[in-house]
Amino acid sequence: MEGFLHWLQGFMVIKLTGYSPERFLNLCKSNDILLWDLVYRDGGYAFCMTLGGFLKVRPLVRKSRVRLRIQKRVGLPFFLRRNGKRVGFGAGFCLFFILLHILSLFVWDIQVEGNRKYTDEMITDHLKEMGIFCGMRKEKVDCDQLEMDLRNDFPEIAWAAARMSGTRLLISVKENEALSRIPERDETPCDLVAEKPGIVCRIVVRQGKAQVKVGDIVDVGQVLVSGTIPIYDDSEQVKAVRYVHADADVLAYTEYPISTSYPKLYTVEVETGRQKQGFFVKAGRFLAVCLLPAKEGEEWVYMMEEQQAHLFTDLFLPFYWGRIQGKEVGRYERFYTKEELEQVSEGVYQEIVKNLSEKGVQIIENNVKIQEDGSVCRMTGSILTMEPIAQVQRITEQKETETIEHNGEYDRYPR
């Protein structure tokens, strides 16, 4: 702090020589003239003295018959004197800090951490829909409301924290490992009907009355488990009807026809060895690129490394620059080899199996054939699978019933 005050007042580095330098130093001390960094070198003394003190020592110099030589002038008064006529430099210096202050009022970087299921792009796109984006005023960012919106709009986010640090908006989230809420049980009366044709291979009924058994062939829309349960009296006549939400696991053997084709030719991309480099500068929407253009018939692949300007750690600015590296490539078509074609065919089949597995379908038997037809391969046949085929269908027509308590139990009887 003391050094900064000396800089503001201005000070000089002085070399002292002459008849009685020790007497001069004692006179300065008795007259409260500040000296510091006093050293002896080259047959004299060197020390620092404030500008105000230097203006008071002339009588002391004559009395002690010494000589003072100024070696260096340091401080704000000397800086202003040297640059007083440089109006442009001073104006630019002030304008820089004014511009820096204006830019510090906006958000120039958004960082998300802790997310795994939701990507950064998903969250930042959602923030844009909420009106939060790079370039907005910091005072318009309501961190408390932002945290609440993230928890409400993304069910898997259990905890969220947002804060401003410099010109950066820092968002931390924590995702649930399990379901965020337990779904309410649906008690709407309904049947379970077949979603697709097949042969029933397994049926486990938890609620309702089974209408099919293992080995039955069912068609689309056929009732598998009924939600209408008749209640019989002692003479085995229907006394009442109870309507429930049918619940069961019904698995059936089903068949998926396969018919797809893929080319035997593919495009090969190779590098020619030619390279070129350039750079770019971006400020807001303005983009300047310095790169030699490609000639007609040439094809280049470019990679860009972007860096954002920032001061200190969190004062990010809307200025970007980076390097561009280009590599020339050539493309041509060639046929798959026999081994490569087998791998491609296996990849196409595994993609079909993957799509079926994501739907809960289990592969039982594969009846697929591959035929080559010129420059195209055709995969045809069918896949025998086992999968759940039950879907919910509401019971729309219900008989009117009334509830009568009997022996602590509730029975429903027609009115």
Tab-separated table of C-alpha atoms in Angstrom:
chain	number	residue	atom	x	y	z
A	1	MET	CA	0.000	0.000	0.000
A	2	GLU	CA	2.850	2.384	0.848
A	3	GLY	CA	4.486	1.742	-2.504
A	4	PHE	CA	1.222	2.589	-4.299
A	5	LEU	CA	0.989	5.894	-2.399
A	6	HIS	CA	4.555	6.747	-3.400
A	7	TRP	CA	3.609	6.000	-7.035
A	8	LEU	CA	0.589	8.324	-6.814
A	9	GLN	CA	2.722	11.165	-5.327
A	10	GLY	CA	5.639	10.532	-7.636
A	11	PHE	CA	9.208	9.768	-6.540
A	12	MET	CA	12.731	9.810	-7.943
A	13	VAL	CA	15.801	7.644	-7.675
A	14	ILE	CA	18.682	9.960	-6.597
A	15	LYS	CA	22.477	9.478	-6.566
A	16	LEU	CA	24.290	11.426	-3.817
A	17	THR	CA	27.981	12.455	-4.108
A	18	GLY	CA	30.106	15.281	-2.639
A	19	TYR	CA	32.027	16.536	0.415
A	20	SER	CA	29.760	15.467	3.320
A	21	PRO	CA	26.967	13.033	2.279
A	22	GLU	CA	26.491	11.823	5.864
A	23	ARG	CA	25.687	15.374	7.010
A	24	PHE	CA	23.125	15.680	4.207
A	25	LEU	CA	21.414	12.499	5.310
A	26	ASN	CA	21.287	13.686	8.939
A	27	LEU	CA	19.826	17.055	7.850
A	28	CYS	CA	17.104	15.236	5.847
A	29	LYS	CA	16.197	13.187	8.901
A	30	SER	CA	16.028	16.223	11.172
A	31	ASN	CA	13.798	18.044	8.654
A	32	ASP	CA	11.439	15.019	8.281
A	33	ILE	CA	12.317	14.468	4.606
A	34	LEU	CA	11.557	10.832	3.735
A	35	LEU	CA	14.340	8.730	2.161
A	36	TRP	CA	14.169	4.965	1.525
A	37	ASP	CA	16.047	2.137	-0.198
A	38	LEU	CA	19.354	3.779	0.774
A	39	VAL	CA	22.431	1.879	-0.557
A	40	TYR	CA	26.119	2.702	-1.054
A	41	ARG	CA	27.577	1.979	-4.477
A	42	ASP	CA	30.081	3.385	-7.008
A	43	GLY	CA	31.551	5.894	-4.518
A	44	GLY	CA	28.231	7.438	-3.506
A	45	TYR	CA	24.776	6.821	-2.077
A	46	ALA	CA	21.599	5.913	-4.005
A	47	PHE	CA	18.161	6.331	-2.535
A	48	CYS	CA	14.514	7.130	-3.335
A	49	MET	CA	12.891	10.455	-2.510
A	50	THR	CA	9.385	11.815	-3.005
A	51	LEU	CA	8.793	14.679	-5.400
A	52	GLY	CA	7.713	16.946	-2.526
A	53	GLY	CA	10.831	16.102	-0.535
A	54	PHE	CA	13.095	16.835	-3.496
A	55	LEU	CA	11.691	20.359	-3.707
A	56	LYS	CA	12.714	21.014	-0.046
A	57	VAL	CA	16.358	19.829	-0.093
A	58	ARG	CA	18.011	22.684	-2.030
A	59	PRO	CA	19.146	24.553	1.175
A	60	LEU	CA	20.388	21.302	2.651
A	61	VAL	CA	22.442	20.579	-0.472
A	62	ARG	CA	24.231	23.946	-0.237
A	63	LYS	CA	24.862	23.543	3.509
A	64	SER	CA	26.396	20.065	3.204
A	65	ARG	CA	28.167	20.793	-0.127
A	66	VAL	CA	26.893	17.661	-1.895
A	67	ARG	CA	25.609	16.991	-5.370
A	68	LEU	CA	22.329	15.248	-6.282
A	69	ARG	CA	21.794	13.604	-9.649
A	70	ILE	CA	18.353	12.310	-10.731
A	71	GLN	CA	18.664	8.812	-12.210
A	72	LYS	CA	14.996	7.885	-12.627
A	73	ARG	CA	11.552	9.482	-12.323
A	74	VAL	CA	8.666	7.188	-11.308
A	75	GLY	CA	4.981	7.817	-10.567
A	76	LEU	CA	1.696	9.235	-11.807
A	77	PRO	CA	2.751	12.944	-12.030
A	78	PHE	CA	5.643	12.087	-14.354
A	79	PHE	CA	3.442	9.723	-16.412
A	80	LEU	CA	0.824	12.456	-16.927
A	81	ARG	CA	3.524	14.980	-17.842
A	82	ARG	CA	5.072	12.672	-20.441
A	83	ASN	CA	1.705	11.689	-21.979
A	84	GLY	CA	-0.225	14.925	-21.475
A	85	LYS	CA	-0.267	15.678	-25.203
A	86	ARG	CA	-1.295	12.129	-26.220
A	87	VAL	CA	-5.036	12.691	-26.187
A	88	GLY	CA	-5.805	9.612	-28.272
A	89	PHE	CA	-3.873	7.342	-25.932
A	90	GLY	CA	-5.631	8.717	-22.883
A	91	ALA	CA	-9.057	8.547	-24.508
A	92	GLY	CA	-8.444	4.970	-25.640
A	93	PHE	CA	-7.263	4.014	-22.181
A	94	CYS	CA	-10.444	5.388	-20.615
A	95	LEU	CA	-12.646	3.950	-23.361
A	96	PHE	CA	-11.192	0.477	-22.760
A	97	PHE	CA	-12.248	0.456	-19.116
A	98	ILE	CA	-15.671	1.921	-19.958
A	99	LEU	CA	-16.234	-0.797	-22.573
A	100	LEU	CA	-14.985	-3.453	-20.150
A	101	HIS	CA	-17.473	-2.261	-17.536
A	102	ILE	CA	-20.360	-2.332	-20.045
A	103	LEU	CA	-19.475	-5.863	-21.176
A	104	SER	CA	-19.321	-7.028	-17.557
A	105	LEU	CA	-23.060	-6.280	-17.229
A	106	PHE	CA	-24.012	-9.157	-19.580
A	107	VAL	CA	-23.876	-12.966	-19.551
A	108	TRP	CA	-21.250	-14.256	-21.992
A	109	ASP	CA	-20.828	-17.883	-20.940
A	110	ILE	CA	-23.195	-20.579	-19.611
A	111	GLN	CA	-21.710	-23.684	-17.997
A	112	VAL	CA	-23.683	-26.769	-16.901
A	113	GLU	CA	-22.205	-29.474	-14.679
A	114	GLY	CA	-23.521	-32.627	-13.025
A	115	ASN	CA	-25.765	-33.605	-15.951
A	116	ARG	CA	-25.557	-37.087	-17.472
A	117	LYS	CA	-28.937	-37.970	-18.966
A	118	TYR	CA	-29.602	-34.465	-20.267
A	119	THR	CA	-26.870	-33.075	-22.543
A	120	ASP	CA	-25.545	-29.520	-22.351
A	121	GLU	CA	-27.288	-28.726	-25.650
A	122	MET	CA	-30.664	-29.946	-24.327
A	123	ILE	CA	-30.392	-27.746	-21.247
A	124	THR	CA	-29.055	-24.641	-23.060
A	125	ASP	CA	-31.766	-24.960	-25.740
A	126	HIS	CA	-34.366	-25.133	-22.992
A	127	LEU	CA	-32.794	-22.077	-21.345
A	128	LYS	CA	-33.194	-20.167	-24.625
A	129	GLU	CA	-36.896	-21.020	-24.646
A	130	MET	CA	-37.039	-19.597	-21.106
A	131	GLY	CA	-35.342	-16.386	-22.311
A	132	ILE	CA	-31.888	-17.082	-20.837
A	133	PHE	CA	-29.026	-16.888	-23.345
A	134	CYS	CA	-25.527	-15.485	-23.849
A	135	GLY	CA	-25.711	-11.729	-24.331
A	136	MET	CA	-28.594	-11.013	-21.937
A	137	ARG	CA	-28.343	-8.608	-19.002
A	138	LYS	CA	-27.192	-10.252	-15.771
A	139	GLU	CA	-29.800	-8.400	-13.751
A	140	LYS	CA	-32.561	-10.212	-15.686
A	141	VAL	CA	-31.352	-13.650	-14.565
A	142	ASP	CA	-33.466	-14.862	-11.648
A	143	CYS	CA	-31.419	-17.738	-10.272
A	144	ASP	CA	-34.108	-18.894	-7.833
A	145	GLN	CA	-36.754	-19.065	-10.567
A	146	LEU	CA	-34.284	-20.757	-12.909
A	147	GLU	CA	-33.604	-23.508	-10.363
A	148	MET	CA	-37.343	-24.094	-9.872
A	149	ASP	CA	-38.015	-24.237	-13.634
A	150	LEU	CA	-35.238	-26.774	-14.197
A	151	ARG	CA	-36.627	-29.064	-11.500
A	152	ASN	CA	-40.165	-28.780	-12.881
A	153	ASP	CA	-39.313	-29.121	-16.581
A	154	PHE	CA	-36.828	-32.004	-16.230
A	155	PRO	CA	-38.335	-34.814	-14.092
A	156	GLU	CA	-34.982	-36.547	-13.570
A	157	ILE	CA	-33.342	-33.439	-12.059
A	158	ALA	CA	-33.758	-33.665	-8.281
A	159	TRP	CA	-31.589	-30.692	-7.342
A	160	ALA	CA	-30.396	-27.593	-9.206
A	161	ALA	CA	-28.306	-24.569	-8.238
A	162	ALA	CA	-27.598	-21.483	-10.356
A	163	ARG	CA	-25.329	-18.526	-9.633
A	164	MET	CA	-23.596	-15.694	-11.429
A	165	SER	CA	-19.802	-15.517	-11.290
A	166	GLY	CA	-18.406	-12.585	-13.232
A	167	THR	CA	-19.988	-12.859	-16.670
A	168	ARG	CA	-20.591	-16.615	-16.346
A	169	LEU	CA	-23.837	-18.331	-15.434
A	170	LEU	CA	-22.909	-21.490	-13.532
A	171	ILE	CA	-25.590	-24.188	-13.282
A	172	SER	CA	-25.110	-27.340	-11.201
A	173	VAL	CA	-27.656	-30.172	-11.324
A	174	LYS	CA	-28.060	-33.572	-9.718
A	175	GLU	CA	-30.101	-36.235	-11.464
A	176	ASN	CA	-32.202	-38.915	-9.803
A	177	GLU	CA	-30.931	-42.461	-9.879
A	178	ALA	CA	-34.492	-43.774	-9.503
A	179	LEU	CA	-37.870	-42.535	-10.625
A	180	SER	CA	-38.677	-39.082	-9.270
A	181	ARG	CA	-42.235	-40.046	-8.390
A	182	ILE	CA	-44.304	-43.214	-8.099
A	183	PRO	CA	-47.060	-43.282	-10.716
A	184	GLU	CA	-50.582	-43.507	-9.399
A	185	ARG	CA	-52.372	-46.778	-10.011
A	186	ASP	CA	-55.017	-46.595	-12.704
A	187	GLU	CA	-58.332	-48.090	-11.538
A	188	THR	CA	-60.329	-47.326	-14.706
A	189	PRO	CA	-62.325	-50.432	-15.775
A	190	CYS	CA	-60.733	-51.934	-18.885
A	191	ASP	CA	-59.979	-55.117	-20.835
A	192	LEU	CA	-56.671	-56.312	-22.224
A	193	VAL	CA	-56.840	-56.962	-25.980
A	194	ALA	CA	-54.311	-58.287	-28.478
A	195	GLU	CA	-52.173	-55.608	-30.080
A	196	LYS	CA	-51.011	-57.961	-32.851
A	197	PRO	CA	-51.681	-61.541	-33.975
A	198	GLY	CA	-49.773	-64.433	-32.425
A	199	ILE	CA	-49.841	-67.687	-30.465
A	200	VAL	CA	-50.178	-67.312	-26.697
A	201	CYS	CA	-47.198	-68.932	-24.947
A	202	ARG	CA	-47.571	-67.529	-21.430
A	203	ILE	CA	-50.272	-65.773	-19.426
A	204	VAL	CA	-50.170	-64.559	-15.822
A	205	VAL	CA	-53.337	-62.803	-14.604
A	206	ARG	CA	-53.161	-60.469	-11.606
A	207	GLN	CA	-56.614	-58.940	-11.967
A	208	GLY	CA	-59.449	-59.803	-14.337
A	209	LYS	CA	-60.642	-62.965	-16.030
A	210	ALA	CA	-58.563	-64.740	-18.687
A	211	GLN	CA	-60.331	-65.314	-22.005
A	212	VAL	CA	-57.519	-67.285	-23.689
A	213	LYS	CA	-55.077	-70.004	-22.678
A	214	VAL	CA	-51.588	-71.079	-23.698
A	215	GLY	CA	-51.536	-72.344	-27.296
A	216	ASP	CA	-54.509	-70.260	-28.493
A	217	ILE	CA	-54.132	-68.313	-31.739
A	218	VAL	CA	-55.263	-64.722	-31.248
A	219	ASP	CA	-55.943	-61.911	-33.688
A	220	VAL	CA	-55.699	-58.146	-33.405
A	221	GLY	CA	-58.313	-56.704	-31.048
A	222	GLN	CA	-59.271	-60.046	-29.469
A	223	VAL	CA	-59.964	-59.835	-25.709
A	224	LEU	CA	-57.219	-61.607	-23.754
A	225	VAL	CA	-58.195	-60.688	-20.201
A	226	SER	CA	-61.630	-59.299	-19.427
A	227	GLY	CA	-62.207	-56.589	-16.828
A	228	THR	CA	-65.844	-57.687	-16.463
A	229	ILE	CA	-66.162	-60.236	-13.640
A	230	PRO	CA	-69.561	-61.890	-13.064
A	231	ILE	CA	-70.606	-62.670	-9.491
A	232	TYR	CA	-72.662	-65.858	-9.057
A	233	ASP	CA	-75.149	-66.774	-6.360
A	234	ASP	CA	-75.597	-70.188	-4.766
A	235	SER	CA	-77.574	-71.433	-7.786
A	236	GLU	CA	-74.640	-70.438	-10.021
A	237	GLN	CA	-76.598	-67.682	-11.709
A	238	VAL	CA	-75.125	-64.253	-12.389
A	239	LYS	CA	-76.211	-62.062	-9.527
A	240	ALA	CA	-74.009	-59.027	-10.248
A	241	VAL	CA	-71.183	-57.789	-12.399
A	242	ARG	CA	-67.956	-56.243	-11.145
A	243	TYR	CA	-65.780	-54.060	-13.346
A	244	VAL	CA	-62.010	-53.918	-12.712
A	245	HIS	CA	-58.843	-52.679	-14.352
A	246	ALA	CA	-57.531	-55.851	-16.018
A	247	ASP	CA	-53.873	-56.512	-15.244
A	248	ALA	CA	-51.859	-59.401	-16.656
A	249	ASP	CA	-48.703	-60.464	-18.509
A	250	VAL	CA	-49.567	-62.045	-21.853
A	251	LEU	CA	-46.679	-63.260	-24.003
A	252	ALA	CA	-47.153	-64.646	-27.498
A	253	TYR	CA	-45.107	-65.956	-30.372
A	254	THR	CA	-45.172	-63.367	-33.160
A	255	GLU	CA	-43.530	-63.019	-36.560
A	256	TYR	CA	-41.790	-59.967	-38.028
A	257	PRO	CA	-41.317	-59.916	-41.811
A	258	ILE	CA	-37.911	-58.579	-42.909
A	259	SER	CA	-37.353	-56.878	-46.256
A	260	THR	CA	-34.471	-54.432	-46.595
A	261	SER	CA	-31.658	-53.683	-49.014
A	262	TYR	CA	-28.250	-52.031	-48.796
A	263	PRO	CA	-25.591	-51.228	-51.437
A	264	LYS	CA	-22.488	-53.287	-52.088
A	265	LEU	CA	-20.623	-50.099	-52.953
A	266	TYR	CA	-19.308	-47.607	-50.413
A	267	THR	CA	-17.394	-44.350	-50.574
A	268	VAL	CA	-13.770	-44.318	-49.465
A	269	GLU	CA	-12.266	-41.066	-48.141
A	270	VAL	CA	-8.475	-40.741	-48.191
A	271	GLU	CA	-6.173	-37.844	-47.349
A	272	THR	CA	-3.971	-36.534	-50.166
A	273	GLY	CA	-1.336	-35.140	-47.799
A	274	ARG	CA	-1.979	-31.482	-48.638
A	275	GLN	CA	-2.738	-29.208	-45.694
A	276	LYS	CA	-3.402	-25.550	-45.059
A	277	GLN	CA	-3.919	-23.439	-41.987
A	278	GLY	CA	-5.703	-20.218	-41.146
A	279	PHE	CA	-7.317	-18.386	-38.275
A	280	PHE	CA	-10.582	-16.645	-37.470
A	281	VAL	CA	-11.786	-13.883	-35.175
A	282	LYS	CA	-15.382	-13.575	-33.981
A	283	ALA	CA	-17.021	-10.739	-32.062
A	284	GLY	CA	-20.744	-11.232	-31.503
A	285	ARG	CA	-22.243	-11.873	-34.951
A	286	PHE	CA	-19.184	-10.561	-36.787
A	287	LEU	CA	-16.860	-13.260	-38.131
A	288	ALA	CA	-13.574	-12.679	-39.971
A	289	VAL	CA	-11.763	-15.670	-41.499
A	290	CYS	CA	-8.256	-15.678	-42.907
A	291	LEU	CA	-7.906	-18.830	-45.033
A	292	LEU	CA	-6.874	-19.534	-48.608
A	293	PRO	CA	-9.949	-20.536	-50.674
A	294	ALA	CA	-10.233	-24.009	-52.164
A	295	LYS	CA	-9.816	-24.358	-55.914
A	296	GLU	CA	-12.531	-25.823	-58.118
A	297	GLY	CA	-12.651	-29.594	-57.850
A	298	GLU	CA	-10.811	-29.722	-54.517
A	299	GLU	CA	-12.441	-31.057	-51.372
A	300	TRP	CA	-11.191	-30.107	-47.919
A	301	VAL	CA	-12.095	-31.124	-44.376
A	302	TYR	CA	-11.655	-28.393	-41.759
A	303	MET	CA	-11.198	-28.502	-37.993
A	304	MET	CA	-11.583	-25.389	-35.836
A	305	GLU	CA	-10.211	-24.780	-32.334
A	306	GLU	CA	-12.124	-21.960	-30.649
A	307	GLN	CA	-11.074	-19.995	-27.584
A	308	GLN	CA	-13.058	-17.333	-25.737
A	309	ALA	CA	-11.434	-14.196	-24.399
A	310	HIS	CA	-11.604	-13.712	-20.651
A	311	LEU	CA	-9.956	-11.660	-17.933
A	312	PHE	CA	-9.052	-13.388	-14.702
A	313	THR	CA	-11.176	-16.532	-14.153
A	314	ASP	CA	-14.839	-15.600	-14.553
A	315	LEU	CA	-14.867	-12.346	-16.569
A	316	PHE	CA	-15.637	-13.820	-19.993
A	317	LEU	CA	-16.020	-11.510	-23.012
A	318	PRO	CA	-17.913	-11.945	-26.324
A	319	PHE	CA	-14.711	-12.246	-28.340
A	320	TYR	CA	-13.488	-15.501	-29.852
A	321	TRP	CA	-10.533	-16.550	-31.911
A	322	GLY	CA	-9.038	-19.789	-33.052
A	323	ARG	CA	-7.047	-21.768	-35.558
A	324	ILE	CA	-8.373	-23.493	-38.663
A	325	GLN	CA	-6.637	-26.597	-39.933
A	326	GLY	CA	-7.635	-28.044	-43.303
A	327	LYS	CA	-6.790	-31.372	-44.928
A	328	GLU	CA	-7.507	-32.181	-48.560
A	329	VAL	CA	-9.359	-35.438	-49.129
A	330	GLY	CA	-10.241	-37.503	-52.142
A	331	ARG	CA	-13.243	-39.802	-52.487
A	332	TYR	CA	-13.910	-42.833	-54.683
A	333	GLU	CA	-16.293	-45.802	-54.648
A	334	ARG	CA	-15.340	-49.435	-54.254
A	335	PHE	CA	-17.073	-52.774	-53.628
A	336	TYR	CA	-17.057	-54.461	-50.256
A	337	THR	CA	-14.891	-57.537	-50.018
A	338	LYS	CA	-16.578	-60.808	-49.083
A	339	GLU	CA	-15.508	-60.469	-45.453
A	340	GLU	CA	-16.567	-56.817	-45.321
A	341	LEU	CA	-19.942	-57.639	-46.872
A	342	GLU	CA	-20.564	-60.267	-44.198
A	343	GLN	CA	-19.785	-57.688	-41.507
A	344	VAL	CA	-22.136	-55.141	-43.097
A	345	SER	CA	-24.919	-57.731	-43.323
A	346	GLU	CA	-24.397	-58.687	-39.697
A	347	GLY	CA	-24.507	-54.998	-38.745
A	348	VAL	CA	-27.816	-54.494	-40.585
A	349	TYR	CA	-29.317	-57.562	-38.895
A	350	GLN	CA	-28.059	-56.516	-35.432
A	351	GLU	CA	-29.611	-53.084	-35.912
A	352	ILE	CA	-32.985	-54.745	-36.581
A	353	VAL	CA	-32.530	-56.936	-33.496
A	354	LYS	CA	-31.573	-53.909	-31.400
A	355	ASN	CA	-34.730	-52.033	-32.432
A	356	LEU	CA	-36.857	-55.049	-31.518
A	357	SER	CA	-35.075	-55.568	-28.191
A	358	GLU	CA	-35.754	-51.962	-27.197
A	359	LYS	CA	-39.470	-52.783	-27.525
A	360	GLY	CA	-39.149	-55.761	-25.171
A	361	VAL	CA	-39.124	-58.339	-27.987
A	362	GLN	CA	-37.177	-61.589	-27.526
A	363	ILE	CA	-35.758	-63.294	-30.634
A	364	ILE	CA	-36.668	-66.992	-30.870
A	365	GLU	CA	-35.771	-67.997	-34.415
A	366	ASN	CA	-34.117	-66.318	-37.411
A	367	ASN	CA	-35.384	-67.141	-40.930
A	368	VAL	CA	-33.533	-64.426	-42.861
A	369	LYS	CA	-31.801	-64.903	-46.221
A	370	ILE	CA	-29.377	-62.584	-48.029
A	371	GLN	CA	-29.315	-62.368	-51.828
A	372	GLU	CA	-26.962	-60.352	-54.027
A	373	ASP	CA	-28.587	-58.466	-56.902
A	374	GLY	CA	-26.029	-56.533	-58.919
A	375	SER	CA	-24.725	-53.683	-56.768
A	376	VAL	CA	-27.374	-54.250	-54.063
A	377	CYS	CA	-27.828	-56.837	-51.319
A	378	ARG	CA	-31.342	-57.793	-50.248
A	379	MET	CA	-32.226	-59.213	-46.828
A	380	THR	CA	-35.598	-60.971	-46.782
A	381	GLY	CA	-37.389	-63.438	-44.546
A	382	SER	CA	-38.886	-63.287	-41.091
A	383	ILE	CA	-37.936	-63.363	-37.410
A	384	LEU	CA	-39.904	-65.452	-34.907
A	385	THR	CA	-40.169	-63.559	-31.638
A	386	MET	CA	-41.789	-63.699	-28.221
A	387	GLU	CA	-43.201	-60.454	-26.860
A	388	PRO	CA	-45.990	-58.903	-24.771
A	389	ILE	CA	-49.058	-58.332	-26.948
A	390	ALA	CA	-51.628	-57.004	-24.448
A	391	GLN	CA	-52.864	-53.451	-24.647
A	392	VAL	CA	-55.482	-51.635	-22.586
A	393	GLN	CA	-58.989	-51.042	-23.916
A	394	ARG	CA	-61.507	-49.164	-21.747
A	395	ILE	CA	-64.868	-50.721	-20.981
A	396	THR	CA	-67.342	-48.173	-22.330
A	397	GLU	CA	-70.653	-50.034	-21.712
A	398	GLN	CA	-71.290	-50.829	-18.043
A	399	LYS	CA	-74.489	-51.950	-16.314
A	400	GLU	CA	-75.738	-49.769	-13.507
A	401	THR	CA	-75.046	-51.398	-10.122
A	402	GLU	CA	-75.555	-50.484	-6.511
A	403	THR	CA	-73.351	-51.325	-3.535
A	404	ILE	CA	-74.842	-53.165	-0.522
A	405	GLU	CA	-72.817	-53.925	2.597
A	406	HIS	CA	-73.191	-57.517	3.699
A	407	ASN	CA	-71.186	-59.152	6.478
A	408	GLY	CA	-68.491	-56.479	6.288
A	409	GLU	CA	-68.025	-56.959	2.522
A	410	TYR	CA	-69.276	-54.890	-0.392
A	411	ASP	CA	-71.203	-56.550	-3.214
A	412	ARG	CA	-72.563	-54.897	-6.336
A	413	TYR	CA	-76.108	-55.771	-7.440
A	414	PRO	CA	-78.059	-54.547	-10.471
A	415	ARG	CA	-80.741	-51.992	-9.697
